Amino acid sequence: MIFSNIYDNERKIKEVYKNSLDINFRNINLKNNQLLLVFNQCLCNGKSINDFVLKNLSFIFDDNVKIKKSSLVSFFKSSLPAHSIKEVDSFDKVYEYLGNGFLICFFNGVNKALAIEVKETLARAITEPLTEQSISGPKDAFNEHFLTNIGLIRKRIKSSNLVVSEKSIGKESMTKVAVIYLSNVVEDNLVSEVNKKLDNIDIDAILDTSYIKQLIDDKNTLFPVVETTERPDTVCMNLLEGRVVILCENSPFALIIPTFFIDLFHASEDNYQAPIHVLFTRIIRYIAFFLAILTPAFYIAITTYNQEAIPVNLFISFASQRSGVPFPAIVEALGMTLIFEILRESDIRMPHLGGSSISILGAIVLGDAAVSAGIVSPIMVIVIAISAICSLIFSKVSMINAIRFWKGAFMIFATCFGIPGIFLCGVLFLTKLADLKSMGKPYLYPISPFSLKFFINNVFKTRLKNNNMRSPILTDKNYRRNNL
Amino acid sequence: MKKIVIVLLFCLVFLTGCSYVELNDMVIVSTLGVDYDNGLYTVSAQVIDYSTATKEGENIVDSSILYVGYGNSIISAVRDMYNAYPKNLHMGHLELLVVGNGVLKEHFKDIFDYLIRSPEATNDPLVVLNTNGSALEILNLEGKKGKSYNGKAIVDNIEENQKHEGSVSKKNLEEVLSLILQKGIDPVIPTVEYKENVDKFSNTLLTGFAVFTDNVIKNLDEKASVAYNIVNANFIDIPIITKYNDKDVTILFLRPSSEVNLSIEDSITVNIDITGIGHISEIYEQVDLIDDKVIKELNDSYEATIKDYINCLIEFCRVNNADILGLKNKIYKFNNKFYEKYKDKNIYEVANFKINVDMDLFRHGTTYKGTIGENDAKD
């Protein structure tokens, strides 16, 4: 409960914030009314405080106006030309608003305060997407500003059916989290399930949407069951399909729920290209996925167990290249993969200029020096390079990580059992995938459960004018897109 | 899921490494030769030598090393190689099996047993026989021509010969074994022999076919070998030399089709129908090829020559009692009640052969359209 004495309020806030330097106090005495203004100078815009609060105070407390203490707050609230003013009656709310860039105005003799929004925009400008670039289509991406991100969605879907509900998660961070959906499309159960998962989160701070992603994922899955995107257009497309989107304060990434395995093969570029071209690029992605996972394993299997599967000339080529290499194929493959992963990791962390040096160094070390030194065979460099390049076709880090894990698993099985081992691991891989669910929805949809129409549309792409139905697994109302 | 993982981990720990071999630890056997003399088998393995190859993968198929092992059985001879040579023999890419004349006399069928039973060995290497010498002399040509000869060259020769010469054809191990195991058919296998300085590139020569009948190997002559491929329509284009006005005319036999039918009533009648296309490729007589009469005479001569080839084959079968065409096999399969009656007879002596050759001679020869082509002639 707020004290009626402003000095008590000041003392209390100073105690709580331990005299933090960013919390500013300003006592004002106007026409026998004593006011205490408290604000966080890092989060508040000084110009807004001067122009919209301080300047107007003198006009509001005119000599001719007699205001009772009891109506002081409501009078002030109605008179001040600010776009967002809230009445506050508890210190918890005071701290929350202070953390959100509000100025708190205490009135002496009144046990209420006003929170006036004078927020400073501490965010980047809207820039191009960094991780999901596309040649065609919109070029804007989310940034760390919560309202800007919601605005980027709202300006694309102007319908009143677009619901943006807000939550505050994190005991210390009190991070604002928005749950966004189209109320006339989304399955009500899905919304309640998402809300339930969010309400169950018990954590001190949410610093990014990836925190939420990890917290709502019941199983520790390798493949992502919740997709992230930094593109507002991708978010809107998913909202129109009946999915729920989660945005989080200070994060440029949105979460899309539910996500299916097949979605990982889609790129934002696909939405703006003709189906025939998308067909080609998606086939390339499927091939790349299998090459990324299976190439090293297959090489190990056919060179150590099933040599008869190799055409004789290729066999001779492999054998001549491997002669003199001191390590078994699995050690060679794992070593090369490890070096590649180290290079990739250092390339990501290094500044751009240093990154290119790392790439050159890696290319020389892996491609030439290691071969010349007889540590690895040229064919192994090719095999690992094919696998690595194919895995990099996917922009999602979680997908790359999953590929990395399964590539290793397939390699170990191939080393132990040869080609039958690859099939064995393949069964395990499919079992794991089929076992996954994203918010209760089968992860392998539309492959299992099979739906021909949505299989064609998801695995390949149908023409936009024929794509007039929503997936029944995502929505239970308004199946037709043109019948809203 | 945890149970599956536990089972898989168990398999990984306890069931691994059964047939794990690194490429470095093996040599590729491209050709295997088997000889037999005085109770001792000699197995010669021509292994591909890639030790001299660069890392960039220069062509190293031509270079090979010969491993030789001796033993009382084929497997002991193969194991004998491990005493002298350091690496594991990989027979999964075996391309050629050369059988020497010593084996042919007594143990021809035995050599298949080892290869069929051996899990590492492929079942489809081509089989060739050296009826006049040993397998080792075919494989061990080092020193005679400066560098070792690779069995792959013999394989390539057989393939090309089958397509364009017709005196041999590919017979792989499974096919030969299948023919041996079938009733009423005698397997025909290509033959190769060593010839000193045939030319500067090769010291081996494909000599035609041999047939394995009654545990005896008999060589077909050149005409009978070509006829065997004609009856089986097993070539792309082979030259047949015929006579026109007592001068040689070479006509390419293309698009062959053949059918061998057998009917048994009072006697056995065998109908051999051969059809195909002839392209005149060489003619030394100044003749008017757009003259229908000339073409007909050429065609008749051509058909008669082909019949003559087939008659040679039938005569060979009759003389040697070798059922190359598998006539008894046809009786066994389609007229089984007569099989007992004919199984011990020389069927080529009792059967009536009706050979019907229907060739379509292209008057413009191997040129697509000459100055005066076929279309002009029709006008």
Coordinates of N, CA and C in Angstrom, one line a residue, chain A residues 139-229:
Chain A
K139 N 11.3 -7.1 -46.4 CA 12.6 -7.1 -45.8 C 12.7 -6.7 -44.4
D140 N 11.6 -6.5 -43.7 CA 11.7 -6.1 -42.3 C 11.7 -7.3 -41.4
A141 N 12.3 -7.0 -40.2 CA 12.5 -8.1 -39.2 C 12.1 -7.5 -37.9
F142 N 11.8 -8.4 -37.0 CA 11.6 -8.0 -35.6 C 12.8 -7.4 -35.0
N143 N 12.6 -6.5 -34.0 CA 13.8 -6.1 -33.2 C 13.5 -6.4 -31.7
E144 N 14.2 -5.7 -30.8 CA 14.0 -6.0 -29.4 C 12.9 -5.3 -28.8
H145 N 12.2 -4.4 -29.6 CA 11.2 -3.6 -29.0 C 9.8 -4.3 -29.1
F146 N 9.3 -4.5 -28.0 CA 8.1 -5.4 -27.9 C 6.9 -4.8 -28.7
L147 N 6.6 -3.5 -28.5 CA 5.5 -3.0 -29.2 C 5.7 -2.8 -30.7
T148 N 7.0 -2.6 -31.1 CA 7.3 -2.5 -32.5 C 7.0 -3.9 -33.2
N149 N 7.4 -4.9 -32.5 CA 7.2 -6.2 -33.0 C 5.7 -6.5 -33.2
I150 N 4.9 -6.2 -32.2 CA 3.5 -6.4 -32.3 C 2.9 -5.5 -33.4
G151 N 3.4 -4.3 -33.5 CA 3.0 -3.4 -34.6 C 3.3 -4.0 -36.0
L152 N 4.4 -4.6 -36.1 CA 4.8 -5.2 -37.4 C 3.8 -6.3 -37.8
I153 N 3.2 -7.0 -36.8 CA 2.2 -8.0 -37.1 C 0.9 -7.3 -37.4
R154 N 0.6 -6.4 -36.5 CA -0.7 -5.7 -36.6 C -0.9 -5.0 -38.0
K155 N 0.2 -4.4 -38.5 CA 0.1 -3.7 -39.7 C -0.2 -4.6 -40.9
R156 N 0.1 -5.9 -40.7 CA -0.1 -6.9 -41.8 C -1.5 -7.5 -41.7
I157 N -1.9 -7.8 -40.4 CA -3.3 -8.3 -40.2 C -4.1 -7.3 -39.4
K158 N -4.9 -6.6 -40.1 CA -5.6 -5.5 -39.5 C -6.9 -5.9 -38.8
S159 N -7.2 -7.2 -39.0 CA -8.5 -7.7 -38.6 C -8.6 -7.6 -37.0
S160 N -9.9 -7.3 -36.6 CA -10.1 -7.3 -35.1 C -10.0 -8.6 -34.5
N161 N -10.0 -9.7 -35.4 CA -9.9 -11.0 -34.8 C -8.5 -11.4 -34.3
L162 N -7.5 -10.5 -34.7 CA -6.1 -10.7 -34.2 C -6.1 -10.3 -32.7
V163 N -5.9 -11.4 -31.9 CA -5.9 -11.1 -30.5 C -4.4 -11.1 -30.0
V164 N -4.1 -10.1 -29.2 CA -2.7 -10.0 -28.6 C -3.0 -10.0 -27.1
S165 N -2.7 -11.1 -26.4 CA -2.9 -11.1 -25.0 C -1.5 -11.0 -24.3
E166 N -1.4 -10.3 -23.2 CA -0.1 -10.0 -22.6 C 0.0 -10.7 -21.3
K167 N 1.2 -11.2 -21.0 CA 1.5 -11.8 -19.7 C 2.9 -11.2 -19.2
S168 N 3.1 -11.4 -18.0 CA 4.4 -11.0 -17.4 C 5.0 -12.2 -16.8
I169 N 6.1 -12.6 -17.3 CA 6.8 -13.8 -16.8 C 8.2 -13.5 -16.3
G170 N 8.6 -14.1 -15.3 CA 9.9 -13.9 -14.7 C 9.8 -13.0 -13.4
K171 N 10.1 -13.7 -12.3 CA 10.0 -12.9 -11.0 C 10.8 -11.7 -11.0
E172 N 12.0 -11.7 -11.5 CA 12.9 -10.6 -11.4 C 12.8 -9.7 -12.7
S173 N 12.7 -10.4 -13.8 CA 12.7 -9.6 -15.1 C 11.4 -9.1 -15.4
M174 N 10.3 -9.7 -14.9 CA 8.9 -9.3 -15.3 C 8.8 -9.0 -16.7
T175 N 9.2 -9.9 -17.5 CA 9.3 -9.7 -19.0 C 7.9 -9.8 -19.6
K176 N 7.6 -8.9 -20.4 CA 6.2 -9.0 -21.1 C 6.3 -10.0 -22.2
V177 N 5.3 -10.8 -22.2 CA 5.2 -11.9 -23.2 C 3.8 -11.8 -23.8
A178 N 3.8 -11.8 -25.2 CA 2.5 -11.6 -25.9 C 2.1 -13.0 -26.5
V179 N 0.9 -13.4 -26.3 CA 0.4 -14.5 -27.0 C -0.6 -14.0 -28.1
I180 N -0.2 -14.3 -29.3 CA -1.0 -13.7 -30.5 C -1.6 -14.8 -31.3
Y181 N -2.8 -14.6 -31.7 CA -3.6 -15.6 -32.5 C -4.7 -15.0 -33.2
L182 N -5.2 -15.7 -34.2 CA -6.5 -15.2 -34.9 C -7.6 -15.9 -34.2
S183 N -8.5 -15.2 -33.5 CA -9.5 -15.8 -32.7 C -10.5 -16.6 -33.6
N184 N -10.7 -16.2 -34.8 CA -11.7 -16.9 -35.6 C -11.1 -18.1 -36.4
V185 N -9.9 -18.4 -36.2 CA -9.2 -19.5 -36.9 C -8.6 -20.5 -35.9
V186 N -8.0 -20.0 -34.9 CA -7.2 -20.9 -34.0 C -8.1 -21.8 -33.2
E187 N -7.6 -23.0 -32.9 CA -8.3 -23.9 -32.0 C -8.2 -23.4 -30.6
D188 N -9.4 -23.4 -29.9 CA -9.4 -22.8 -28.6 C -8.5 -23.6 -27.6
N189 N -8.5 -24.9 -27.8 CA -7.7 -25.8 -27.0 C -6.2 -25.4 -27.1
L190 N -5.8 -25.1 -28.3 CA -4.4 -24.8 -28.5 C -4.0 -23.5 -27.7
V191 N -4.9 -22.5 -27.7 CA -4.6 -21.3 -27.0 C -4.6 -21.5 -25.5
S192 N -5.5 -22.3 -25.0 CA -5.6 -22.6 -23.6 C -4.3 -23.4 -23.2
E193 N -3.9 -24.3 -24.1 CA -2.8 -25.1 -23.8 C -1.5 -24.2 -23.7
V194 N -1.4 -23.3 -24.6 CA -0.2 -22.4 -24.6 C -0.2 -21.5 -23.4
N195 N -1.4 -21.0 -23.1 CA -1.5 -20.2 -21.9 C -1.2 -20.9 -20.6
K196 N -1.6 -22.2 -20.6 CA -1.4 -23.0 -19.4 C 0.1 -23.2 -19.3
K197 N 0.8 -23.5 -20.4 CA 2.2 -23.8 -20.3 C 3.0 -22.5 -19.9
L198 N 2.5 -21.3 -20.4 CA 3.2 -20.1 -20.0 C 2.9 -19.8 -18.5
D199 N 1.7 -20.0 -18.1 CA 1.4 -19.8 -16.7 C 2.2 -20.7 -15.7
N200 N 2.5 -21.8 -16.2 CA 3.3 -22.8 -15.4 C 4.8 -22.5 -15.3
I201 N 5.2 -21.5 -16.1 CA 6.6 -21.2 -16.1 C 7.0 -20.5 -14.7
D202 N 7.9 -21.0 -14.1 CA 8.4 -20.4 -12.8 C 9.9 -20.2 -12.9
I203 N 10.2 -19.0 -13.2 CA 11.7 -18.7 -13.4 C 11.9 -17.3 -13.0
D204 N 13.2 -17.0 -12.7 CA 13.5 -15.6 -12.2 C 13.5 -14.6 -13.4
A205 N 13.9 -15.0 -14.6 CA 14.0 -14.1 -15.7 C 13.8 -14.7 -17.0
I206 N 13.1 -14.0 -17.9 CA 13.0 -14.4 -19.3 C 13.8 -13.4 -20.1
L207 N 14.9 -13.8 -20.7 CA 15.7 -12.8 -21.4 C 15.6 -12.9 -22.9
D208 N 14.9 -14.0 -23.3 CA 14.7 -14.1 -24.8 C 13.6 -15.2 -25.0
T209 N 13.1 -15.2 -26.2 CA 12.0 -16.2 -26.5 C 12.6 -17.6 -26.4
S210 N 13.9 -17.7 -26.6 CA 14.5 -19.1 -26.5 C 14.3 -19.7 -25.1
Y211 N 14.2 -18.8 -24.1 CA 13.9 -19.3 -22.7 C 12.6 -20.0 -22.7
I212 N 11.6 -19.3 -23.3 CA 10.2 -19.8 -23.3 C 10.2 -21.1 -24.1
K213 N 10.9 -21.1 -25.2 CA 11.0 -22.3 -26.1 C 11.4 -23.5 -25.3
Q214 N 12.5 -23.3 -24.5 CA 13.0 -24.4 -23.7 C 12.0 -24.8 -22.6
L215 N 11.4 -23.8 -22.1 CA 10.5 -24.1 -20.9 C 9.2 -24.8 -21.2
I216 N 8.7 -24.5 -22.4 CA 7.4 -25.1 -22.8 C 7.6 -26.5 -23.5
D217 N 8.8 -26.8 -23.8 CA 9.1 -28.1 -24.5 C 9.3 -29.1 -23.4
D218 N 8.2 -30.0 -23.3 CA 8.2 -31.0 -22.2 C 9.4 -32.0 -22.3
K219 N 9.6 -32.5 -23.5 CA 10.7 -33.5 -23.7 C 11.9 -32.7 -24.2
N220 N 13.0 -33.2 -23.9 CA 14.3 -32.6 -24.3 C 14.5 -33.1 -25.8
T221 N 13.8 -32.5 -26.7 CA 13.9 -33.0 -28.1 C 15.1 -32.5 -28.8
L222 N 15.5 -33.3 -29.8 CA 16.6 -32.8 -30.6 C 16.1 -31.9 -31.8
F223 N 15.1 -32.4 -32.4 CA 14.5 -31.5 -33.4 C 13.6 -30.5 -32.8
P224 N 13.6 -29.3 -33.3 CA 12.8 -28.2 -32.7 C 11.3 -28.5 -32.9
V225 N 10.5 -28.5 -31.7 CA 9.1 -28.7 -31.8 C 8.4 -27.3 -31.8
V226 N 9.2 -26.3 -31.5 CA 8.7 -24.9 -31.6 C 9.6 -24.1 -32.5
E227 N 9.1 -23.6 -33.6 CA 9.9 -22.9 -34.5 C 10.1 -21.4 -34.1
T228 N 11.3 -20.9 -34.4 CA 11.5 -19.4 -34.2 C 11.7 -18.7 -35.5
T229 N 11.3 -17.5 -35.5 CA 11.4 -16.7 -36.7 C 11.6 -15.2 -36.4

